[in-house]
Amino acid sequence: MISLSLPDWDLLIRQARRANLLARICILLDERGLLEQVPPKPREHLEWSRVISERHVQAVHWEITLIRKALAKVGVPVILLKGAAYVMAKLPPAKGRLFSDIDIIVPKDSLNAVEAALMLHGWAATHHDAYDQRYYRTWMHELPPMQHIKRMTVIDVHHAILPETAALHPDSAKLLAAAQPLDGYDDLKVFAPADMVLHSAVHLFHNDQLDQGLRDLVDIDSLLRHFSKLPAFWPNLAVRAQELELTRPLFYALRYAVHLLNTPIPSGMMEAAKSGRPNPLTLIFTDQLFERALMPVHKSCSDWLTGAARQLLYVRATWLRMPPLLLVRHLFHKAFISPKPE
C-alpha cells in the first residue's frame, strides 16, 4: 500500500469509504508502523477516519450505559450483538468499525417488559404503519427499530437471530444459555465465540442489503483469526453449526473468507463445513452472485452484472425469510397497500 501512487490512493480511499473500511486500514497500517510512510494527503484522510471511529466508540459506550440504566429493573441480562458486542468485548472487528445502531437480544417472553422500559426512557418505535407493526411482531425476530426522541440513536431488540418464518430455526434458548458475561459488567453479555461467528455468518448471508458486505466479511475473518487461538474452537464451531442448523451460512462464510481474504482455516474445518455445501450448480450460481455483491459499492468494483447480482441476492434473502404464500402476501401489501414515503 505504501508504494501506491496518488491516483491509486484516491481510488482506494473512495472504495474503502464506501465499504466502511477506511478507519480499519488506518489502524492496521499504524499497528505495523507504516502509517508515516503514507503520502501526506492520503494519510490525512486515514487519520481523520480514525478520529471519527474513536469518537464513535465513545458514543457507543455512552449509549450502552443509558440502555443499561433503562433496563436495570427489567431483570434480564442485556446480550449485545454485532458491532456493539465487538466494541464492548474489545474484539479485533471493533477496530475502526462504524455502525448505525445498537443490537441486543433478550428472551422472547421479556420483549414487552424491555420495550416498555425503553419507551419510558425516551425510545419510540420508528414504524408506525399498522401492517409494519404486525409484520415485525408476528413474523420477525425483532421488535420494530426504536429511536431515541432526543439523541436520535437507534436500538434493535431481537429475540432470535432469524425470523420465525425462516427455513432455518437456530434455537434462541441455546444461544442465550451459552452467552458469556462481559468482563467488568454484571448485566452485559455477548455470544460465545462459536455463536458469535455463526451469527455474523447468518447476518451476512441471509441479509437482503449487502452494501456493507465486505465489512461484514472482514468481521468474520477477524473473529476467526482471533478465536482460532482458543483450544477446541474449530471443533466446537463445526458441532455448534450442526446443533443450530447453521451449516449452510457457515459454509459460505468460510468459503468467501478464504477466497477473498485468505483467512487461514484448518483443512479439517473446511472438510466439516462441506456438510452445508449446496449442490454444484447452486454453488456455481451463488459464487457468481456473492463474488460481485461482496465488493464495495463503487463503480470501479462493479461490472455489468453486479446490479443484477445484488437484486437476485435481495430476492434470495427475502425468500429465505418467508414461506412462499406469506412472501407473496407481504410483497403485494408493500407494493400496493402500504403508504409510500414522500
mmCIF file of C-alpha atoms in Angstrom:
data_model
loop_
_atom_site.group_PDB
_atom_site.id
_atom_site.type_symbol
_atom_site.label_atom_id
_atom_site.label_comp_id
_atom_site.label_asym_id
_atom_site.label_seq_id
_atom_site.Cartn_x
_atom_site.Cartn_y
_atom_site.Cartn_z
ATOM 1 C CA MET A 1 0.000 0.000 0.000
ATOM 2 C CA ILE A 2 2.732 2.479 0.892
ATOM 3 C CA SER A 3 4.067 2.239 -2.685
ATOM 4 C CA LEU A 4 0.759 3.292 -4.260
ATOM 5 C CA SER A 5 0.647 6.365 -6.467
ATOM 6 C CA LEU A 6 -1.601 9.280 -5.524
ATOM 7 C CA PRO A 7 -4.262 8.314 -8.129
ATOM 8 C CA ASP A 8 -4.238 4.788 -6.689
ATOM 9 C CA TRP A 9 -4.645 6.203 -3.192
ATOM 10 C CA ASP A 10 -7.526 8.339 -4.406
ATOM 11 C CA LEU A 11 -9.304 5.238 -5.713
ATOM 12 C CA LEU A 12 -8.516 3.143 -2.632
ATOM 13 C CA ILE A 13 -9.864 5.814 -0.286
ATOM 14 C CA ARG A 14 -13.099 6.052 -2.272
ATOM 15 C CA GLN A 15 -13.534 2.277 -2.286
ATOM 16 C CA ALA A 16 -12.669 1.895 1.405
ATOM 17 C CA ARG A 17 -15.017 4.687 2.441
ATOM 18 C CA ARG A 18 -17.903 3.063 0.565
ATOM 19 C CA ALA A 19 -17.040 -0.270 2.201
ATOM 20 C CA ASN A 20 -16.799 1.363 5.658
ATOM 21 C CA LEU A 21 -13.213 0.114 5.994
ATOM 22 C CA LEU A 22 -11.163 3.316 5.779
ATOM 23 C CA ALA A 23 -10.527 3.667 9.516
ATOM 24 C CA ARG A 24 -9.629 -0.014 9.746
ATOM 25 C CA ILE A 25 -6.990 0.409 7.052
ATOM 26 C CA CYS A 26 -5.549 3.328 9.023
ATOM 27 C CA ILE A 27 -5.372 1.281 12.216
ATOM 28 C CA LEU A 28 -3.794 -1.737 10.506
ATOM 29 C CA LEU A 29 -1.127 0.463 8.887
ATOM 30 C CA ASP A 30 -0.403 2.156 12.203
ATOM 31 C CA GLU A 31 -0.095 -1.176 14.019
ATOM 32 C CA ARG A 32 2.565 -2.191 11.500
ATOM 33 C CA GLY A 33 4.465 1.096 11.795
ATOM 34 C CA LEU A 34 3.677 2.041 8.189
ATOM 35 C CA LEU A 35 1.301 4.962 8.560
ATOM 36 C CA GLU A 36 4.049 7.587 8.468
ATOM 37 C CA GLN A 37 5.200 6.222 5.121
ATOM 38 C CA VAL A 38 1.851 7.014 3.510
ATOM 39 C CA PRO A 39 1.899 10.263 1.458
ATOM 40 C CA PRO A 40 0.580 13.281 3.448
ATOM 41 C CA LYS A 41 -2.730 13.802 1.652
ATOM 42 C CA PRO A 42 -3.950 10.176 1.834
ATOM 43 C CA ARG A 43 -2.646 9.963 5.413
ATOM 44 C CA GLU A 44 -4.835 12.918 6.345
ATOM 45 C CA HIS A 45 -7.937 11.059 5.114
ATOM 46 C CA LEU A 46 -6.893 7.934 7.008
ATOM 47 C CA GLU A 47 -6.187 9.752 10.257
ATOM 48 C CA TRP A 48 -9.471 11.654 10.181
ATOM 49 C CA SER A 49 -11.329 8.421 9.605
ATOM 50 C CA ARG A 50 -9.669 7.036 12.735
ATOM 51 C CA VAL A 51 -10.687 10.122 14.727
ATOM 52 C CA ILE A 52 -14.298 9.556 13.665
ATOM 53 C CA SER A 53 -14.127 5.884 14.647
ATOM 54 C CA GLU A 54 -12.684 6.740 18.071
ATOM 55 C CA ARG A 55 -15.477 9.238 18.644
ATOM 56 C CA HIS A 56 -17.932 6.556 17.560
ATOM 57 C CA VAL A 57 -16.580 4.136 20.183
ATOM 58 C CA GLN A 58 -17.091 6.776 22.874
ATOM 59 C CA ALA A 59 -20.667 7.286 21.715
ATOM 60 C CA VAL A 60 -21.321 3.523 21.759
ATOM 61 C CA HIS A 61 -20.064 3.225 25.337
ATOM 62 C CA TRP A 62 -22.293 6.097 26.421
ATOM 63 C CA GLU A 63 -25.332 4.741 24.612
ATOM 64 C CA ILE A 64 -24.889 1.301 26.181
ATOM 65 C CA THR A 65 -24.600 2.940 29.601
ATOM 66 C CA LEU A 66 -28.003 4.565 29.020
ATOM 67 C CA ILE A 67 -29.501 1.282 27.754
ATOM 68 C CA ARG A 68 -28.260 -0.497 30.871
ATOM 69 C CA LYS A 69 -29.838 2.202 33.009
ATOM 70 C CA ALA A 70 -33.142 1.912 31.160
ATOM 71 C CA LEU A 71 -33.247 -1.881 31.531
ATOM 72 C CA ALA A 72 -31.832 -2.118 35.055
ATOM 73 C CA LYS A 73 -35.179 -3.008 36.630
ATOM 74 C CA VAL A 74 -36.329 -5.451 33.944
ATOM 75 C CA GLY A 75 -34.265 -8.238 35.450
ATOM 76 C CA VAL A 76 -32.798 -9.759 32.271
ATOM 77 C CA PRO A 77 -29.160 -9.551 31.159
ATOM 78 C CA VAL A 78 -28.555 -7.496 28.045
ATOM 79 C CA ILE A 79 -26.797 -9.582 25.405
ATOM 80 C CA LEU A 80 -25.041 -7.359 22.873
ATOM 81 C CA LEU A 81 -24.848 -8.315 19.207
ATOM 82 C CA LYS A 82 -22.584 -7.487 16.270
ATOM 83 C CA GLY A 83 -20.830 -4.107 16.394
ATOM 84 C CA ALA A 84 -21.774 -3.252 19.982
ATOM 85 C CA ALA A 85 -20.533 -6.668 21.140
ATOM 86 C CA TYR A 86 -17.232 -6.226 19.300
ATOM 87 C CA VAL A 87 -16.680 -2.789 20.831
ATOM 88 C CA MET A 88 -17.569 -3.696 24.407
ATOM 89 C CA ALA A 89 -15.650 -7.004 24.311
ATOM 90 C CA LYS A 90 -12.666 -5.232 22.683
ATOM 91 C CA LEU A 91 -12.521 -7.725 19.836
ATOM 92 C CA PRO A 92 -10.479 -7.152 16.646
ATOM 93 C CA PRO A 93 -13.524 -6.402 14.430
ATOM 94 C CA ALA A 94 -14.145 -3.293 16.549
ATOM 95 C CA LYS A 95 -11.045 -1.613 15.090
ATOM 96 C CA GLY A 96 -12.297 1.297 13.020
ATOM 97 C CA ARG A 97 -15.791 -0.164 12.758
ATOM 98 C CA LEU A 98 -18.707 2.238 12.293
ATOM 99 C CA PHE A 99 -22.318 1.114 12.690
ATOM 100 C CA SER A 100 -25.647 2.873 12.881
ATOM 101 C CA ASP A 101 -27.499 1.149 15.727
ATOM 102 C CA ILE A 102 -27.143 -0.953 18.868
ATOM 103 C CA ASP A 103 -28.388 -4.541 18.602
ATOM 104 C CA ILE A 104 -29.371 -6.572 21.658
ATOM 105 C CA ILE A 105 -31.097 -9.921 22.158
ATOM 106 C CA VAL A 106 -33.359 -10.850 25.067
ATOM 107 C CA PRO A 107 -35.713 -13.773 25.822
ATOM 108 C CA LYS A 108 -38.923 -13.567 23.823
ATOM 109 C CA ASP A 109 -41.087 -13.569 26.955
ATOM 110 C CA SER A 110 -39.237 -10.426 28.114
ATOM 111 C CA LEU A 111 -39.907 -8.375 24.974
ATOM 112 C CA ASN A 112 -42.884 -6.479 26.381
ATOM 113 C CA ALA A 113 -41.054 -5.522 29.552
ATOM 114 C CA VAL A 114 -37.938 -4.480 27.650
ATOM 115 C CA GLU A 115 -39.912 -2.421 25.148
ATOM 116 C CA ALA A 116 -41.893 -0.688 27.918
ATOM 117 C CA ALA A 117 -38.714 0.160 29.835
ATOM 118 C CA LEU A 118 -37.073 1.622 26.738
ATOM 119 C CA MET A 119 -40.170 3.699 25.940
ATOM 120 C CA LEU A 120 -40.153 5.129 29.468
ATOM 121 C CA HIS A 121 -36.562 6.257 28.849
ATOM 122 C CA GLY A 122 -37.227 8.001 25.536
ATOM 123 C CA TRP A 123 -37.115 5.363 22.804
ATOM 124 C CA ALA A 124 -40.053 5.157 20.390
ATOM 125 C CA ALA A 125 -40.988 2.822 17.535
ATOM 126 C CA THR A 126 -39.950 4.013 14.070
ATOM 127 C CA HIS A 127 -42.517 2.016 12.049
ATOM 128 C CA HIS A 128 -45.993 3.436 12.625
ATOM 129 C CA ASP A 129 -47.865 1.671 9.836
ATOM 130 C CA ALA A 130 -50.175 -0.962 11.375
ATOM 131 C CA TYR A 131 -49.061 -3.594 8.876
ATOM 132 C CA ASP A 132 -45.366 -3.000 9.620
ATOM 133 C CA GLN A 133 -46.017 -3.299 13.342
ATOM 134 C CA ARG A 134 -47.812 -6.626 12.851
ATOM 135 C CA TYR A 135 -45.158 -7.799 10.397
ATOM 136 C CA TYR A 136 -42.392 -7.320 12.962
ATOM 137 C CA ARG A 137 -44.282 -8.569 15.996
ATOM 138 C CA THR A 138 -45.835 -11.638 14.368
ATOM 139 C CA TRP A 139 -43.217 -12.913 11.957
ATOM 140 C CA MET A 140 -39.860 -11.260 12.534
ATOM 141 C CA HIS A 141 -37.078 -11.968 15.016
ATOM 142 C CA GLU A 142 -37.062 -8.456 16.462
ATOM 143 C CA LEU A 143 -39.225 -5.562 17.522
ATOM 144 C CA PRO A 144 -39.627 -2.637 15.123
ATOM 145 C CA PRO A 145 -36.469 -0.489 15.422
ATOM 146 C CA MET A 146 -36.698 2.049 18.247
ATOM 147 C CA GLN A 147 -35.215 5.543 18.017
ATOM 148 C CA HIS A 148 -34.499 7.851 20.930
ATOM 149 C CA ILE A 149 -36.578 11.000 20.647
ATOM 150 C CA LYS A 150 -33.708 13.300 21.726
ATOM 151 C CA ARG A 151 -30.432 11.638 20.741
ATOM 152 C CA MET A 152 -31.919 10.021 17.581
ATOM 153 C CA THR A 153 -29.937 6.846 18.318
ATOM 154 C CA VAL A 154 -31.474 3.518 17.265
ATOM 155 C CA ILE A 155 -31.735 0.227 19.132
ATOM 156 C CA ASP A 156 -32.843 -3.087 17.628
ATOM 157 C CA VAL A 157 -34.270 -5.509 20.186
ATOM 158 C CA HIS A 158 -34.043 -9.121 18.997
ATOM 159 C CA HIS A 159 -35.422 -12.324 20.452
ATOM 160 C CA ALA A 160 -33.823 -14.559 17.783
ATOM 161 C CA ILE A 161 -31.188 -14.304 15.058
ATOM 162 C CA LEU A 162 -33.541 -15.335 12.239
ATOM 163 C CA PRO A 163 -37.255 -14.730 11.677
ATOM 164 C CA GLU A 164 -39.633 -17.359 12.987
ATOM 165 C CA THR A 165 -40.879 -17.852 9.427
ATOM 166 C CA ALA A 166 -37.384 -18.627 8.073
ATOM 167 C CA ALA A 167 -36.425 -22.060 6.809
ATOM 168 C CA LEU A 168 -33.621 -22.320 9.393
ATOM 169 C CA HIS A 169 -34.504 -22.382 13.079
ATOM 170 C CA PRO A 170 -31.482 -21.807 15.338
ATOM 171 C CA ASP A 171 -32.631 -22.300 18.931
ATOM 172 C CA SER A 172 -32.530 -18.919 20.690
ATOM 173 C CA ALA A 173 -32.607 -20.590 24.097
ATOM 174 C CA LYS A 174 -29.317 -22.347 23.320
ATOM 175 C CA LEU A 175 -27.717 -19.104 22.155
ATOM 176 C CA LEU A 176 -28.835 -17.223 25.263
ATOM 177 C CA ALA A 177 -27.805 -20.022 27.613
ATOM 178 C CA ALA A 178 -24.268 -20.118 26.191
ATOM 179 C CA ALA A 179 -23.774 -16.324 26.262
ATOM 180 C CA GLN A 180 -20.746 -15.209 28.256
ATOM 181 C CA PRO A 181 -20.521 -12.354 30.790
ATOM 182 C CA LEU A 182 -18.646 -9.293 29.654
ATOM 183 C CA ASP A 183 -15.591 -8.527 31.764
ATOM 184 C CA GLY A 184 -16.286 -5.679 34.176
ATOM 185 C CA TYR A 185 -20.083 -5.829 33.842
ATOM 186 C CA ASP A 186 -22.625 -7.903 35.746
ATOM 187 C CA ASP A 187 -25.532 -7.064 33.413
ATOM 188 C CA LEU A 188 -23.949 -7.364 29.967
ATOM 189 C CA LYS A 189 -23.176 -10.473 27.943
ATOM 190 C CA VAL A 190 -22.018 -11.416 24.466
ATOM 191 C CA PHE A 191 -22.437 -14.604 22.465
ATOM 192 C CA ALA A 192 -19.953 -17.423 22.958
ATOM 193 C CA PRO A 193 -17.132 -17.400 20.361
ATOM 194 C CA ALA A 194 -18.612 -20.049 18.033
ATOM 195 C CA ASP A 195 -22.079 -18.497 18.300
ATOM 196 C CA MET A 196 -20.664 -15.058 17.534
ATOM 197 C CA VAL A 197 -19.086 -16.343 14.321
ATOM 198 C CA LEU A 198 -22.273 -18.167 13.330
ATOM 199 C CA HIS A 199 -24.415 -15.092 13.988
ATOM 200 C CA SER A 200 -22.078 -12.966 11.886
ATOM 201 C CA ALA A 201 -22.348 -15.545 9.082
ATOM 202 C CA VAL A 202 -26.147 -15.608 9.318
ATOM 203 C CA HIS A 203 -26.323 -11.827 9.339
ATOM 204 C CA LEU A 204 -24.219 -11.585 6.169
ATOM 205 C CA PHE A 205 -25.552 -14.473 4.109
ATOM 206 C CA HIS A 206 -29.226 -14.012 4.976
ATOM 207 C CA ASN A 207 -29.149 -10.233 4.590
ATOM 208 C CA ASP A 208 -31.113 -8.518 1.838
ATOM 209 C CA GLN A 209 -28.792 -5.494 1.890
ATOM 210 C CA LEU A 210 -25.118 -6.173 1.093
ATOM 211 C CA ASP A 211 -23.854 -2.582 0.897
ATOM 212 C CA GLN A 212 -21.578 -3.353 3.856
ATOM 213 C CA GLY A 213 -20.970 -6.948 2.825
ATOM 214 C CA LEU A 214 -17.191 -6.685 2.565
ATOM 215 C CA ARG A 215 -17.003 -5.060 6.006
ATOM 216 C CA ASP A 216 -19.095 -7.916 7.414
ATOM 217 C CA LEU A 217 -16.824 -10.487 5.769
ATOM 218 C CA VAL A 218 -13.819 -8.708 7.284
ATOM 219 C CA ASP A 219 -15.571 -9.079 10.653
ATOM 220 C CA ILE A 220 -15.814 -12.840 10.116
ATOM 221 C CA ASP A 221 -12.165 -13.008 9.080
ATOM 222 C CA SER A 222 -11.125 -11.105 12.217
ATOM 223 C CA LEU A 223 -13.242 -13.262 14.516
ATOM 224 C CA LEU A 224 -11.883 -16.489 13.035
ATOM 225 C CA ARG A 225 -8.273 -15.354 13.300
ATOM 226 C CA HIS A 226 -8.821 -14.191 16.885
ATOM 227 C CA PHE A 227 -10.811 -17.157 18.194
ATOM 228 C CA SER A 228 -8.602 -19.726 16.454
ATOM 229 C CA LYS A 229 -6.199 -19.270 19.365
ATOM 230 C CA LEU A 230 -8.768 -20.787 21.731
ATOM 231 C CA PRO A 231 -8.485 -24.508 22.475
ATOM 232 C CA ALA A 232 -11.003 -26.623 20.527
ATOM 233 C CA PHE A 233 -12.535 -23.577 18.826
ATOM 234 C CA TRP A 234 -12.692 -25.193 15.379
ATOM 235 C CA PRO A 235 -14.301 -28.497 16.506
ATOM 236 C CA ASN A 236 -16.749 -26.523 18.639
ATOM 237 C CA LEU A 237 -17.643 -24.330 15.667
ATOM 238 C CA ALA A 238 -18.427 -27.348 13.483
ATOM 239 C CA VAL A 239 -20.522 -29.027 16.196
ATOM 240 C CA ARG A 240 -22.365 -25.820 17.039
ATOM 241 C CA ALA A 241 -23.244 -25.179 13.389
ATOM 242 C CA GLN A 242 -24.855 -28.620 13.208
ATOM 243 C CA GLU A 243 -26.663 -28.096 16.508
ATOM 244 C CA LEU A 244 -28.110 -24.726 15.457
ATOM 245 C CA GLU A 245 -28.938 -25.725 11.851
ATOM 246 C CA LEU A 246 -26.456 -23.183 10.501
ATOM 247 C CA THR A 247 -24.128 -25.335 8.406
ATOM 248 C CA ARG A 248 -25.046 -23.547 5.160
ATOM 249 C CA PRO A 249 -24.239 -19.969 6.273
ATOM 250 C CA LEU A 250 -21.048 -21.265 7.935
ATOM 251 C CA PHE A 251 -20.003 -22.934 4.680
ATOM 252 C CA TYR A 252 -20.483 -19.692 2.770
ATOM 253 C CA ALA A 253 -18.675 -17.663 5.451
ATOM 254 C CA LEU A 254 -15.602 -19.909 5.352
ATOM 255 C CA ARG A 255 -15.645 -20.216 1.564
ATOM 256 C CA TYR A 256 -15.672 -16.491 0.833
ATOM 257 C CA ALA A 257 -13.382 -15.576 3.728
ATOM 258 C CA VAL A 258 -10.755 -17.908 2.266
ATOM 259 C CA HIS A 259 -11.411 -16.839 -1.319
ATOM 260 C CA LEU A 260 -11.445 -13.068 -0.778
ATOM 261 C CA LEU A 261 -9.344 -12.566 2.374
ATOM 262 C CA ASN A 262 -7.074 -15.624 2.558
ATOM 263 C CA THR A 263 -8.391 -16.457 6.019
ATOM 264 C CA PRO A 264 -6.394 -19.374 7.482
ATOM 265 C CA ILE A 265 -8.862 -22.240 8.009
ATOM 266 C CA PRO A 266 -7.730 -25.738 9.086
ATOM 267 C CA SER A 267 -8.316 -28.349 6.405
ATOM 268 C CA GLY A 268 -10.362 -30.421 8.849
ATOM 269 C CA MET A 269 -12.709 -27.484 9.398
ATOM 270 C CA MET A 270 -13.173 -26.949 5.671
ATOM 271 C CA GLU A 271 -13.991 -30.633 5.293
ATOM 272 C CA ALA A 272 -16.505 -30.478 8.166
ATOM 273 C CA ALA A 273 -18.101 -27.363 6.655
ATOM 274 C CA LYS A 274 -18.917 -29.291 3.467
ATOM 275 C CA SER A 275 -21.992 -30.656 5.233
ATOM 276 C CA GLY A 276 -23.529 -27.256 4.462
ATOM 277 C CA ARG A 277 -22.387 -27.183 0.848
ATOM 278 C CA PRO A 278 -25.181 -26.680 -1.728
ATOM 279 C CA ASN A 279 -25.359 -28.742 -4.902
ATOM 280 C CA PRO A 280 -22.675 -27.943 -7.529
ATOM 281 C CA LEU A 281 -24.968 -25.977 -9.846
ATOM 282 C CA THR A 282 -26.276 -23.796 -6.997
ATOM 283 C CA LEU A 283 -22.739 -23.185 -5.788
ATOM 284 C CA ILE A 284 -21.561 -22.024 -9.209
ATOM 285 C CA PHE A 285 -24.500 -19.623 -9.330
ATOM 286 C CA THR A 286 -24.034 -18.267 -5.788
ATOM 287 C CA ASP A 287 -20.308 -17.788 -6.387
ATOM 288 C CA GLN A 288 -21.103 -15.533 -9.329
ATOM 289 C CA LEU A 289 -23.524 -13.529 -7.172
ATOM 290 C CA PHE A 290 -21.570 -13.165 -3.920
ATOM 291 C CA GLU A 291 -18.193 -12.506 -5.545
ATOM 292 C CA ARG A 292 -19.792 -9.433 -7.103
ATOM 293 C CA ALA A 293 -22.106 -8.323 -4.296
ATOM 294 C CA LEU A 294 -19.409 -8.535 -1.598
ATOM 295 C CA MET A 295 -17.330 -5.901 -3.351
ATOM 296 C CA PRO A 296 -17.532 -2.218 -2.278
ATOM 297 C CA VAL A 297 -20.426 -0.323 -3.815
ATOM 298 C CA HIS A 298 -18.200 1.655 -6.167
ATOM 299 C CA LYS A 299 -18.180 1.686 -9.953
ATOM 300 C CA SER A 300 -14.538 0.581 -10.056
ATOM 301 C CA CYS A 301 -15.549 -2.646 -8.278
ATOM 302 C CA SER A 302 -18.555 -3.405 -10.476
ATOM 303 C CA ASP A 303 -19.219 -4.968 -13.840
ATOM 304 C CA TRP A 304 -22.363 -5.122 -15.936
ATOM 305 C CA LEU A 305 -23.760 -7.991 -13.828
ATOM 306 C CA THR A 306 -23.179 -6.505 -10.373
ATOM 307 C CA GLY A 307 -26.524 -4.723 -10.141
ATOM 308 C CA ALA A 308 -28.392 -7.862 -11.168
ATOM 309 C CA ALA A 309 -26.395 -9.908 -8.644
ATOM 310 C CA ARG A 310 -27.418 -7.586 -5.819
ATOM 311 C CA GLN A 311 -31.051 -7.725 -6.891
ATOM 312 C CA LEU A 312 -31.037 -11.530 -7.066
ATOM 313 C CA LEU A 313 -29.462 -11.776 -3.613
ATOM 314 C CA TYR A 314 -32.158 -9.452 -2.293
ATOM 315 C CA VAL A 315 -34.783 -11.824 -3.671
ATOM 316 C CA ARG A 316 -32.882 -14.794 -2.230
ATOM 317 C CA ALA A 317 -32.733 -13.254 1.251
ATOM 318 C CA THR A 318 -36.447 -12.465 1.189
ATOM 319 C CA TRP A 319 -37.198 -16.000 0.003
ATOM 320 C CA LEU A 320 -35.145 -17.447 2.886
ATOM 321 C CA ARG A 321 -37.042 -15.258 5.335
ATOM 322 C CA MET A 322 -40.603 -16.326 4.494
ATOM 323 C CA PRO A 323 -42.538 -19.259 3.044
ATOM 324 C CA PRO A 324 -43.928 -18.645 -0.482
ATOM 325 C CA LEU A 325 -47.544 -17.732 0.344
ATOM 326 C CA LEU A 326 -46.558 -15.340 3.101
ATOM 327 C CA LEU A 327 -43.894 -13.831 0.869
ATOM 328 C CA VAL A 328 -46.373 -13.149 -1.946
ATOM 329 C CA ARG A 329 -48.816 -11.610 0.515
ATOM 330 C CA HIS A 330 -46.117 -9.441 2.055
ATOM 331 C CA LEU A 331 -44.750 -8.195 -1.270
ATOM 332 C CA PHE A 332 -48.244 -7.427 -2.557
ATOM 333 C CA HIS A 333 -49.052 -5.419 0.568
ATOM 334 C CA LYS A 334 -45.792 -3.460 0.451
ATOM 335 C CA ALA A 335 -46.161 -2.756 -3.276
ATOM 336 C CA PHE A 336 -49.824 -1.753 -3.469
ATOM 337 C CA ILE A 337 -51.261 -1.108 0.006
ATOM 338 C CA SER A 338 -48.627 0.207 2.410
ATOM 339 C CA PRO A 339 -48.243 4.013 2.382
ATOM 340 C CA LYS A 340 -45.261 5.204 0.366
ATOM 341 C CA PRO A 341 -42.731 7.654 1.833
ATOM 342 C CA GLU A 342 -42.896 11.095 0.273
#
